[in-house]
Tab-separated table of C-alpha atoms and ligand atoms in Angstrom:
chain	number	residue	atom	x	y	z
O	41	MET	CA	-14.783	17.436	19.810
O	42	LYS	CA	-14.520	16.672	16.074
O	43	ILE	CA	-11.649	14.424	15.009
O	44	PRO	CA	-10.836	13.798	11.455
O	45	LEU	CA	-9.491	10.590	10.087
O	46	VAL	CA	-6.557	12.511	8.743
O	47	ASP	CA	-5.846	16.198	9.404
O	48	LEU	CA	-4.016	17.677	6.354
O	49	ASN	CA	-4.744	21.158	7.512
O	50	ALA	CA	-2.672	20.672	10.549
O	51	GLN	CA	0.112	19.271	8.538
O	52	TYR	CA	0.095	22.277	6.219
O	53	ALA	CA	0.078	24.697	9.019
O	54	SER	CA	3.228	23.106	10.447
O	55	ILE	CA	5.178	23.312	7.196
O	56	ARG	CA	3.424	26.201	5.432
O	57	ASN	CA	6.545	28.451	4.799
O	58	GLU	CA	8.474	25.654	3.131
O	59	ILE	CA	5.693	24.491	1.004
O	60	ASP	CA	4.798	27.833	-0.164
O	61	ALA	CA	8.305	28.691	-1.038
O	62	ALA	CA	8.647	25.508	-3.036
O	63	ILE	CA	5.466	26.290	-5.002
O	64	ARG	CA	6.599	29.756	-5.806
O	65	ARG	CA	9.849	28.403	-6.917
O	66	VAL	CA	8.111	26.164	-9.414
O	67	MET	CA	5.870	29.044	-10.465
O	68	ALA	CA	8.864	31.157	-11.130
O	69	SER	CA	10.751	28.647	-13.034
O	70	SER	CA	7.716	27.932	-15.211
O	71	SER	CA	9.239	24.436	-15.527
O	72	PHE	CA	6.160	22.286	-14.947
O	73	ILE	CA	6.831	19.012	-16.637
O	74	LEU	CA	9.766	16.864	-15.474
O	75	GLY	CA	12.934	19.041	-15.031
O	76	ALA	CA	14.939	19.644	-11.888
O	77	GLU	CA	12.256	19.472	-9.301
O	78	VAL	CA	11.293	15.851	-10.506
O	79	THR	CA	14.880	14.640	-10.729
O	80	LEU	CA	15.668	15.998	-7.228
O	81	PHE	CA	12.732	14.218	-5.670
O	82	GLU	CA	13.398	11.081	-7.511
O	83	LYS	CA	16.887	11.069	-6.150
O	84	ALA	CA	15.789	11.848	-2.725
O	85	PHE	CA	13.090	9.305	-2.554
O	86	ALA	CA	15.343	6.554	-4.062
O	87	ALA	CA	17.856	7.247	-1.295
O	88	TYR	CA	15.030	7.251	1.223
O	89	CYS	CA	13.995	3.705	0.274
O	90	GLY	CA	17.589	2.594	-0.039
O	91	VAL	CA	17.415	1.794	-3.853
O	92	LYS	CA	19.227	3.191	-6.948
O	93	HIS	CA	16.296	4.714	-8.802
O	94	ALA	CA	12.967	6.153	-8.437
O	95	ILE	CA	10.670	7.144	-11.330
O	96	GLY	CA	7.986	9.632	-10.533
O	97	THR	CA	4.529	8.815	-11.899
O	98	SER	CA	1.160	10.573	-12.045
O	99	SER	CA	-0.335	8.237	-9.217
O	100	GLY	CA	0.229	5.068	-7.377
O	101	THR	CA	-2.159	3.401	-9.973
O	102	THR	CA	-0.057	4.428	-12.928
O	103	ALA	CA	3.145	3.399	-10.810
O	104	LEU	CA	1.528	-0.193	-10.741
O	105	TYR	CA	0.798	0.004	-14.365
O	106	THR	CA	4.144	1.113	-15.254
O	107	ALA	CA	5.931	-1.507	-13.215
O	108	LEU	CA	3.858	-4.408	-14.594
O	109	ALA	CA	4.252	-3.169	-18.218
O	110	ALA	CA	7.858	-2.766	-17.838
O	111	SER	CA	8.102	-6.385	-16.525
O	112	GLY	CA	6.766	-7.575	-19.703
O	113	ILE	CA	3.751	-8.858	-18.082
O	114	GLY	CA	0.578	-9.121	-20.376
O	115	PRO	CA	-1.982	-11.540	-21.989
O	116	GLY	CA	-1.346	-15.096	-21.080
O	117	ASP	CA	0.074	-14.111	-17.727
O	118	GLU	CA	-1.066	-14.535	-14.169
O	119	VAL	CA	-0.011	-12.448	-11.028
O	120	ILE	CA	-0.639	-13.548	-7.432
O	121	THR	CA	-1.945	-10.933	-5.028
O	122	THR	CA	-4.144	-10.309	-1.988
O	123	PRO	CA	-7.804	-9.660	-2.164
O	124	MET	CA	-7.589	-7.377	0.806
O	125	THR	CA	-6.373	-4.149	-0.876
O	126	PHE	CA	-7.408	-1.098	-2.826
O	127	ILE	CA	-8.774	-2.014	-6.210
O	128	ALA	CA	-5.819	-0.579	-8.227
O	129	THR	CA	-3.537	-3.444	-7.152
O	130	ALA	CA	-5.734	-5.861	-9.249
O	131	SER	CA	-7.062	-3.357	-11.845
O	132	GLU	CA	-3.486	-2.646	-13.186
O	133	ILE	CA	-2.742	-6.475	-13.490
O	134	ARG	CA	-5.807	-6.473	-15.730
O	135	ARG	CA	-5.034	-3.317	-17.593
O	136	VAL	CA	-1.699	-4.890	-18.780
O	137	GLY	CA	-4.019	-7.956	-19.927
O	138	ALA	CA	-2.885	-10.375	-17.178
O	139	ARG	CA	-5.116	-12.054	-14.657
O	140	PRO	CA	-5.009	-11.536	-10.974
O	141	VAL	CA	-4.963	-14.710	-8.810
O	142	PHE	CA	-5.876	-14.102	-5.235
O	143	VAL	CA	-4.382	-15.789	-2.196
O	144	ASP	CA	-5.732	-15.357	1.375
O	145	ILE	CA	-3.998	-13.169	3.974
O	146	GLU	CA	-2.612	-14.198	7.248
O	147	PRO	CA	-4.795	-13.442	10.146
O	148	GLU	CA	-2.023	-11.400	12.105
O	149	SER	CA	-0.225	-9.273	9.565
O	150	LEU	CA	-3.065	-9.369	7.170
O	151	THR	CA	-0.607	-9.537	4.229
O	152	LEU	CA	-0.148	-12.335	1.936
O	153	ASP	CA	-0.141	-15.727	3.459
O	154	VAL	CA	3.045	-17.271	2.205
O	155	GLU	CA	2.359	-20.874	3.198
O	156	LYS	CA	-0.996	-20.644	1.327
O	157	LEU	CA	0.727	-18.961	-1.756
O	158	ASP	CA	3.273	-21.826	-1.789
O	159	GLU	CA	0.449	-24.514	-1.419
O	160	LYS	CA	-1.288	-22.852	-4.329
O	161	ILE	CA	1.614	-22.977	-6.634
O	162	VAL	CA	2.435	-26.565	-5.798
O	163	THR	CA	-1.195	-27.861	-6.187
O	164	GLU	CA	-2.384	-25.668	-9.218
O	165	TYR	CA	0.617	-24.993	-11.423
O	166	ASP	CA	3.111	-27.167	-13.296
O	167	VAL	CA	6.434	-26.146	-11.924
O	168	ASP	CA	8.636	-26.947	-14.991
O	169	HIS	CA	11.857	-24.946	-14.466
O	170	ASP	CA	12.822	-25.538	-18.166
O	171	ALA	CA	9.679	-23.915	-19.346
O	172	GLY	CA	10.745	-20.875	-17.202
O	173	TYR	CA	7.477	-20.055	-15.441
O	174	PRO	CA	4.912	-22.096	-13.431
O	175	ILE	CA	1.992	-22.880	-15.714
O	176	ASN	CA	-1.597	-22.936	-14.382
O	177	ARG	CA	-3.011	-26.381	-15.056
O	178	VAL	CA	-6.465	-25.024	-15.677
O	179	THR	CA	-6.031	-21.702	-17.371
O	180	HIS	CA	-2.595	-22.546	-19.072
O	181	ARG	CA	-1.357	-19.172	-18.316
O	182	ARG	CA	2.102	-18.441	-17.092
O	183	LEU	CA	2.513	-17.431	-13.430
O	184	ARG	CA	4.755	-14.482	-13.763
O	185	ALA	CA	4.822	-12.342	-10.551
O	186	VAL	CA	3.825	-12.103	-6.897
O	187	LEU	CA	2.575	-8.659	-5.804
O	188	PRO	CA	2.212	-8.435	-2.083
O	189	VAL	CA	0.685	-5.393	-0.524
O	190	HIS	CA	2.240	-3.900	2.722
O	191	LEU	CA	-1.336	-3.276	4.134
O	192	TYR	CA	-1.954	-0.435	6.379
O	193	GLY	CA	1.739	0.213	6.565
O	194	GLN	CA	3.133	-3.042	7.752
O	195	MET	CA	5.287	-5.038	5.347
O	196	ALA	CA	4.512	-8.474	4.039
O	197	ASP	CA	6.883	-11.226	4.855
O	198	MET	CA	9.502	-10.124	2.415
O	199	ALA	CA	12.242	-12.682	3.284
O	200	ARG	CA	10.066	-15.566	2.864
O	201	LEU	CA	8.250	-14.108	-0.309
O	202	GLN	CA	11.848	-13.520	-1.824
O	203	ASN	CA	12.660	-17.017	-1.169
O	204	LEU	CA	9.642	-18.254	-2.868
O	205	THR	CA	9.880	-16.093	-5.845
O	206	ASP	CA	13.448	-16.973	-6.436
O	207	ARG	CA	12.446	-20.592	-6.195
O	208	TYR	CA	9.755	-20.445	-8.814
O	209	ARG	CA	11.673	-17.763	-10.942
O	210	LEU	CA	8.898	-15.171	-10.344
O	211	LEU	CA	9.082	-11.418	-10.263
O	212	LEU	CA	8.326	-10.074	-6.812
O	213	ILE	CA	6.765	-6.417	-7.097
O	214	GLU	CA	5.790	-4.570	-3.937
O	215	ASP	CA	2.622	-2.494	-3.616
O	216	ALA	CA	4.062	-0.223	-1.151
O	217	ALA	CA	1.409	2.415	-1.568
O	218	GLN	CA	0.635	2.473	2.157
O	219	ALA	CA	4.135	1.766	3.607
O	220	HIS	CA	6.537	4.681	3.151
O	221	GLY	CA	9.162	4.224	5.720
O	222	ALA	CA	7.942	0.734	6.909
O	223	GLU	CA	10.712	-1.564	7.729
O	224	TYR	CA	11.540	-5.269	7.634
O	225	ARG	CA	14.462	-7.025	9.210
O	226	THR	CA	16.427	-9.414	6.830
O	227	PRO	CA	17.484	-12.866	8.090
O	228	ASP	CA	21.047	-11.174	8.260
O	229	GLY	CA	19.604	-8.774	10.772
O	230	ILE	CA	19.469	-5.691	8.446
O	231	TRP	CA	16.591	-3.355	8.667
O	232	LYS	CA	15.359	-2.339	5.126
O	233	ARG	CA	12.790	-0.196	4.057
O	234	ALA	CA	9.627	-0.905	1.984
O	235	GLY	CA	10.562	-0.589	-1.638
O	236	SER	CA	14.014	-2.212	-1.322
O	237	PHE	CA	12.887	-5.917	-1.519
O	238	GLY	CA	11.054	-6.440	-4.709
O	239	VAL	CA	12.630	-6.070	-8.321
O	240	LEU	CA	10.131	-3.175	-8.480
O	241	ALA	CA	7.989	-1.363	-5.753
O	242	CYS	CA	5.134	0.974	-6.336
O	243	PHE	CA	4.357	3.916	-4.105
O	244	SER	CA	1.258	6.247	-3.882
O	245	PHE	CA	1.460	9.835	-2.855
O	246	TYR	CA	-2.250	10.320	-2.737
O	247	PRO	CA	-2.785	13.353	-0.424
O	248	SER	CA	-3.737	11.267	2.626
O	249	LYS	CA	-0.885	8.862	2.339
O	250	ASN	CA	2.071	9.026	4.884
O	251	LEU	CA	3.841	10.979	2.339
O	252	GLY	CA	1.220	12.750	0.382
O	253	ALA	CA	1.119	15.330	-2.582
O	254	TYR	CA	-1.385	18.115	-2.986
O	255	GLY	CA	-3.153	15.997	-5.763
O	256	ASP	CA	-2.369	12.774	-7.438
O	257	ALA	CA	1.343	11.418	-7.538
O	258	GLY	CA	3.309	8.342	-7.394
O	259	ALA	CA	6.563	6.469	-7.946
O	260	VAL	CA	8.244	3.128	-8.833
O	261	VAL	CA	11.497	2.242	-7.224
O	262	THR	CA	13.944	-0.256	-8.397
O	263	ASN	CA	17.807	-1.326	-8.318
O	264	ASP	CA	17.559	-2.456	-11.972
O	265	ASP	CA	19.311	0.015	-14.307
O	266	GLY	CA	17.587	-1.426	-17.337
O	267	LEU	CA	13.991	-1.326	-15.879
O	268	ALA	CA	14.648	2.128	-14.669
O	269	ASP	CA	15.579	3.534	-18.045
O	270	TYR	CA	12.677	1.794	-19.739
O	271	MET	CA	10.197	3.222	-17.182
O	272	ARG	CA	11.541	6.741	-17.230
O	273	ARG	CA	10.867	6.601	-21.006
O	274	TYR	CA	7.620	4.856	-20.655
O	275	VAL	CA	5.892	7.392	-18.413
O	276	HIS	CA	7.101	10.038	-21.055
O	277	HIS	CA	5.553	8.529	-24.210
O	278	GLY	CA	8.490	6.172	-24.861
O	279	ARG	CA	10.489	9.265	-25.670
O	280	SER	CA	14.289	9.148	-26.252
O	281	ALA	CA	14.617	12.654	-27.686
O	282	LYS	CA	12.295	15.439	-28.407
O	283	TYR	CA	9.578	14.072	-30.841
O	284	ARG	CA	11.607	10.747	-31.091
O	285	HIS	CA	9.813	7.721	-29.560
O	286	GLN	CA	11.496	4.485	-29.138
O	287	PHE	CA	8.333	2.667	-28.322
O	288	GLU	CA	4.676	3.726	-27.226
O	289	GLY	CA	4.529	4.726	-23.561
O	290	GLY	CA	2.033	7.149	-22.088
O	291	ASN	CA	1.737	10.360	-20.114
O	292	TYR	CA	2.255	9.049	-16.591
O	293	ARG	CA	4.716	11.602	-15.499
O	294	LEU	CA	5.062	13.005	-12.000
O	295	ASP	CA	4.055	16.656	-11.899
O	296	ALA	CA	6.780	19.203	-11.171
O	297	LEU	CA	4.772	21.078	-8.557
O	298	GLN	CA	3.933	17.807	-6.744
O	299	ALA	CA	7.595	16.926	-6.926
O	300	ALA	CA	8.604	20.008	-5.141
O	301	ILE	CA	5.909	19.567	-2.465
O	302	LEU	CA	6.743	16.021	-1.918
O	303	ARG	CA	10.602	16.793	-1.446
O	304	VAL	CA	9.725	19.262	1.206
O	305	LYS	CA	7.480	16.542	2.877
O	306	LEU	CA	10.053	14.014	2.561
O	307	GLY	CA	12.338	15.978	4.891
O	308	HIS	CA	9.701	15.570	7.615
O	309	LEU	CA	8.608	11.938	6.957
O	310	ASP	CA	10.885	10.209	9.569
O	311	GLN	CA	9.634	12.571	12.164
O	312	TRP	CA	5.928	12.139	11.122
O	313	THR	CA	6.433	8.340	11.187
O	314	ALA	CA	7.836	8.529	14.664
O	315	ALA	CA	4.556	10.459	15.571
O	316	ARG	CA	2.317	7.996	14.238
O	317	ARG	CA	4.139	5.178	16.136
O	318	ARG	CA	3.671	7.165	19.313
O	319	ILE	CA	0.176	7.511	18.707
O	320	ALA	CA	-0.294	3.849	17.741
O	321	ARG	CA	1.439	2.943	21.014
O	322	LEU	CA	-1.041	4.886	23.107
O	323	TYR	CA	-3.993	3.323	21.268
O	324	ASP	CA	-2.338	-0.065	21.870
O	325	GLN	CA	-2.027	0.580	25.565
O	326	LEU	CA	-5.598	1.994	25.991
O	327	LEU	CA	-7.303	-0.551	23.777
O	328	GLY	CA	-5.161	-3.591	24.368
O	329	ASP	CA	-7.194	-4.948	27.304
O	330	ILE	CA	-10.561	-4.874	25.704
O	331	PRO	CA	-11.714	-8.331	24.860
O	332	GLU	CA	-13.883	-7.366	21.956
O	333	ILE	CA	-11.080	-5.438	20.017
O	334	THR	CA	-8.132	-6.870	18.394
O	335	ILE	CA	-5.491	-4.087	18.009
O	336	PRO	CA	-3.065	-4.142	15.178
O	337	LYS	CA	-0.327	-6.823	15.635
O	338	VAL	CA	3.113	-5.712	14.848
O	339	ILE	CA	5.116	-8.842	13.794
O	340	GLU	CA	8.487	-9.431	15.191
O	341	GLY	CA	11.132	-8.091	12.825
O	342	ARG	CA	8.833	-5.532	11.233
O	343	ARG	CA	8.369	-1.878	11.871
O	344	HIS	CA	4.866	-0.544	11.200
O	345	ALA	CA	4.523	2.864	9.419
O	346	TYR	CA	0.808	3.074	10.694
O	347	HIS	CA	-0.657	4.623	7.506
O	348	LEU	CA	-3.812	3.234	9.178
O	349	TYR	CA	-4.550	2.273	12.659
O	350	VAL	CA	-7.020	-0.605	12.171
O	351	ILE	CA	-8.764	-2.385	14.907
O	352	ARG	CA	-10.898	-5.492	14.446
O	353	THR	CA	-14.188	-6.140	16.351
O	354	PRO	CA	-17.221	-8.168	15.771
O	355	ARG	CA	-19.105	-5.064	16.847
O	356	ARG	CA	-17.665	-2.839	14.098
O	357	ASP	CA	-20.862	-1.470	12.684
O	358	GLU	CA	-22.161	-0.415	16.253
O	359	LEU	CA	-18.746	1.193	16.896
O	360	LEU	CA	-18.625	2.938	13.684
O	361	ALA	CA	-22.127	4.484	14.250
O	362	LYS	CA	-21.221	5.600	17.882
O	363	LEU	CA	-17.900	7.214	16.802
O	364	GLN	CA	-19.481	9.052	13.867
O	365	GLU	CA	-22.207	10.241	15.993
O	366	ARG	CA	-19.633	11.646	18.440
O	367	GLY	CA	-17.759	13.484	15.760
O	368	ILE	CA	-15.037	11.042	15.099
O	369	GLN	CA	-14.209	10.133	11.450
O	370	VAL	CA	-13.442	6.632	10.948
O	371	GLY	CA	-12.916	4.430	7.928
O	372	ILE	CA	-13.328	0.832	6.650
O	373	HIS	CA	-10.412	-0.458	4.722
O	374	TYR	CA	-11.971	-2.301	3.080
O	375	PRO	CA	-15.569	-3.386	3.317
O	376	LEU	CA	-15.523	-5.815	0.332
O	377	PRO	CA	-12.517	-7.904	-0.569
O	378	LEU	CA	-11.552	-7.690	-4.327
O	379	HIS	CA	-12.720	-11.405	-5.068
O	380	LEU	CA	-16.313	-10.315	-4.262
O	381	GLN	CA	-16.226	-6.846	-6.092
O	382	PRO	CA	-18.808	-6.582	-8.932
O	383	ALA	CA	-15.823	-5.612	-11.091
O	384	TYR	CA	-14.222	-9.016	-10.597
O	385	GLU	CA	-17.333	-11.270	-11.154
O	386	GLY	CA	-15.889	-12.695	-14.189
O	387	LEU	CA	-12.868	-14.115	-12.096
O	388	ASN	CA	-15.380	-16.686	-10.709
O	389	TYR	CA	-14.549	-16.329	-6.969
O	390	ARG	CA	-17.191	-16.717	-4.439
O	391	GLU	CA	-17.813	-15.937	-0.894
O	392	GLY	CA	-15.905	-18.330	1.449
O	393	ASP	CA	-12.844	-18.544	-0.842
O	394	PHE	CA	-10.685	-16.309	1.404
O	395	PRO	CA	-12.154	-16.436	4.818
O	396	VAL	CA	-9.485	-14.381	6.590
O	397	ALA	CA	-9.856	-11.452	4.135
O	398	GLU	CA	-13.617	-11.801	4.419
O	399	ALA	CA	-13.533	-11.662	8.258
O	400	CYS	CA	-11.161	-8.711	8.123
O	401	ALA	CA	-13.599	-6.795	5.684
O	402	ARG	CA	-16.508	-7.407	8.200
O	403	GLN	CA	-14.484	-6.463	11.342
O	404	ALA	CA	-11.933	-3.774	10.310
O	405	LEU	CA	-12.310	-0.273	11.524
O	406	SER	CA	-9.796	2.481	10.864
O	407	LEU	CA	-9.443	4.956	13.684
O	408	PRO	CA	-8.099	8.505	13.144
O	409	ILE	CA	-4.392	8.619	13.222
O	410	TYR	CA	-2.149	11.549	11.951
O	411	PRO	CA	1.107	12.957	13.174
O	412	GLU	CA	-0.344	15.897	14.743
O	413	MET	CA	-2.935	14.068	16.706
O	414	THR	CA	-2.962	14.867	20.524
O	415	ASP	CA	-3.143	12.561	23.460
O	416	GLU	CA	-6.491	13.973	24.442
O	417	GLN	CA	-7.871	13.227	20.937
O	418	VAL	CA	-6.688	9.695	21.175
O	419	GLU	CA	-8.235	9.406	24.685
O	420	TYR	CA	-11.564	10.793	23.441
O	421	VAL	CA	-11.653	8.192	20.539
O	422	VAL	CA	-10.933	5.444	23.170
O	423	ASP	CA	-13.459	6.681	25.729
O	424	THR	CA	-16.068	6.731	23.111
O	425	ILE	CA	-15.243	3.117	22.002
O	426	LYS	CA	-15.467	2.045	25.688
O	427	ASP	CA	-18.696	3.836	26.073
O	428	ALA	CA	-20.171	2.202	22.953
O	429	LEU	CA	-18.933	-1.346	24.078
O	430	SER	CA	-20.410	-0.852	27.567
O	431	SER	CA	-23.884	-0.761	26.164
O	432	PRO	CA	-25.520	-4.330	25.453
O	433	ARG	CA	-24.415	-5.813	22.172
O	434	GLU	CA	-26.728	-5.179	19.301
O	435	HIS	CA	-25.818	-7.984	16.986
O	436	ASP	CA	-22.920	-10.021	16.154
O	437	ALA	CA	-20.829	-9.905	13.025
O	438	THR	CA	-19.995	-13.397	12.055
O	439	LEU	CA	-16.508	-14.033	12.741
T	563	PLP	C1	-2.612	-0.494	-1.601
T	563	PLP	C2	-2.877	0.539	-2.717
T	563	PLP	N1	-2.418	0.348	-3.915
T	563	PLP	C3	-2.617	1.270	-4.880
T	563	PLP	C4	-3.198	2.503	-4.644
T	563	PLP	C5	-3.447	3.435	-5.731
T	563	PLP	O1	-2.676	4.629	-5.627
T	563	PLP	P1	-3.294	6.081	-6.187
T	563	PLP	O2	-4.639	6.391	-5.551
T	563	PLP	O3	-2.279	6.987	-5.900
T	563	PLP	O4	-3.589	5.741	-7.567
T	563	PLP	C6	-3.518	2.703	-3.261
T	563	PLP	C7	-4.055	3.981	-2.869
T	563	PLP	O5	-4.969	4.569	-2.977
T	563	PLP	C8	-3.303	1.788	-2.235
T	563	PLP	O6	-3.739	1.923	-1.099
């Protein structure tokens, strides 16, 4: 049996008529840049997230860049984020001229550790409220924002993060690239979706994401009218009217064809998320008793969107080889945390700085998960894992 990590063909087969009609509609209109398709999708996606505005972008990466630029973050600034993420989270902080500062993740949710974050601010920054921002005692840069990542589809601890960013007058910007439809229960008992906590939140619609385009696409969402207006212009060369530019922006627009495709898919997203949760529950049941495997922990008060179903095991490399040999595609998200990437050598981090992220990078294994996956496929993956673990251990990955 061959099992892919994600099956985009199966998804297309289930919605082909709707998708083909949407593509034909755009072709017939010859309106490929912005226009009604983009506006309609932006409205629908903002409503889905429970916020006022969504601004379509050309990718999740340019969504991050647009959000950071619109926040006025630039040279002389620092942004705290997690090392356990895709490089775009940090690269866009750098692209606006600021410096990413990493804080380790919590061992259960694998999202930013709020206690460590607070401790870092208290010990390494001057928190002078008259100056406005905490100032780093070594670099003398201003700390401007916290950028949590809702890793694998489970949200970071947003209520505590909001509390902290309010206290230190920092911007809270969500990297929600993996978390369409994930939810978090506020202290008032209200379930709110990813994207509705930060001043700004960035989504990716990369094809394999829970809501994926047929190419690159992304969005920034916000409740702030001024930021929304600025970003709408920013992604379109700072344009106020034809050949009139209020400021320099760039070409970071969401493509009309992708918007039409995304609007069709958005109508199916809740059903797909429910299917992902059902598959995750089955994996949980079948893998939960295996001592060498840690299944993903869903924190009380959070609803996981299962972009990825990531187990952790000290026998990761053995398991990976066995699964691949049996035709099962697996992934590692991510094998090297950002602080150890060659691209960030200049930031002067070293191995041992973030032990939780480093252990996760050694042990994480993403199993196939997609809405169309059958119980038999899940069972085949699990049987293969059990089979691999029943043979004597080859070597230990250090914990
Ligand atoms: C956490 C995270 N941030 C940012 C991105 C960047 O999104 P994109 O690939 O659409 O540019 C991704 C996706 O790949 C991601 O997983």
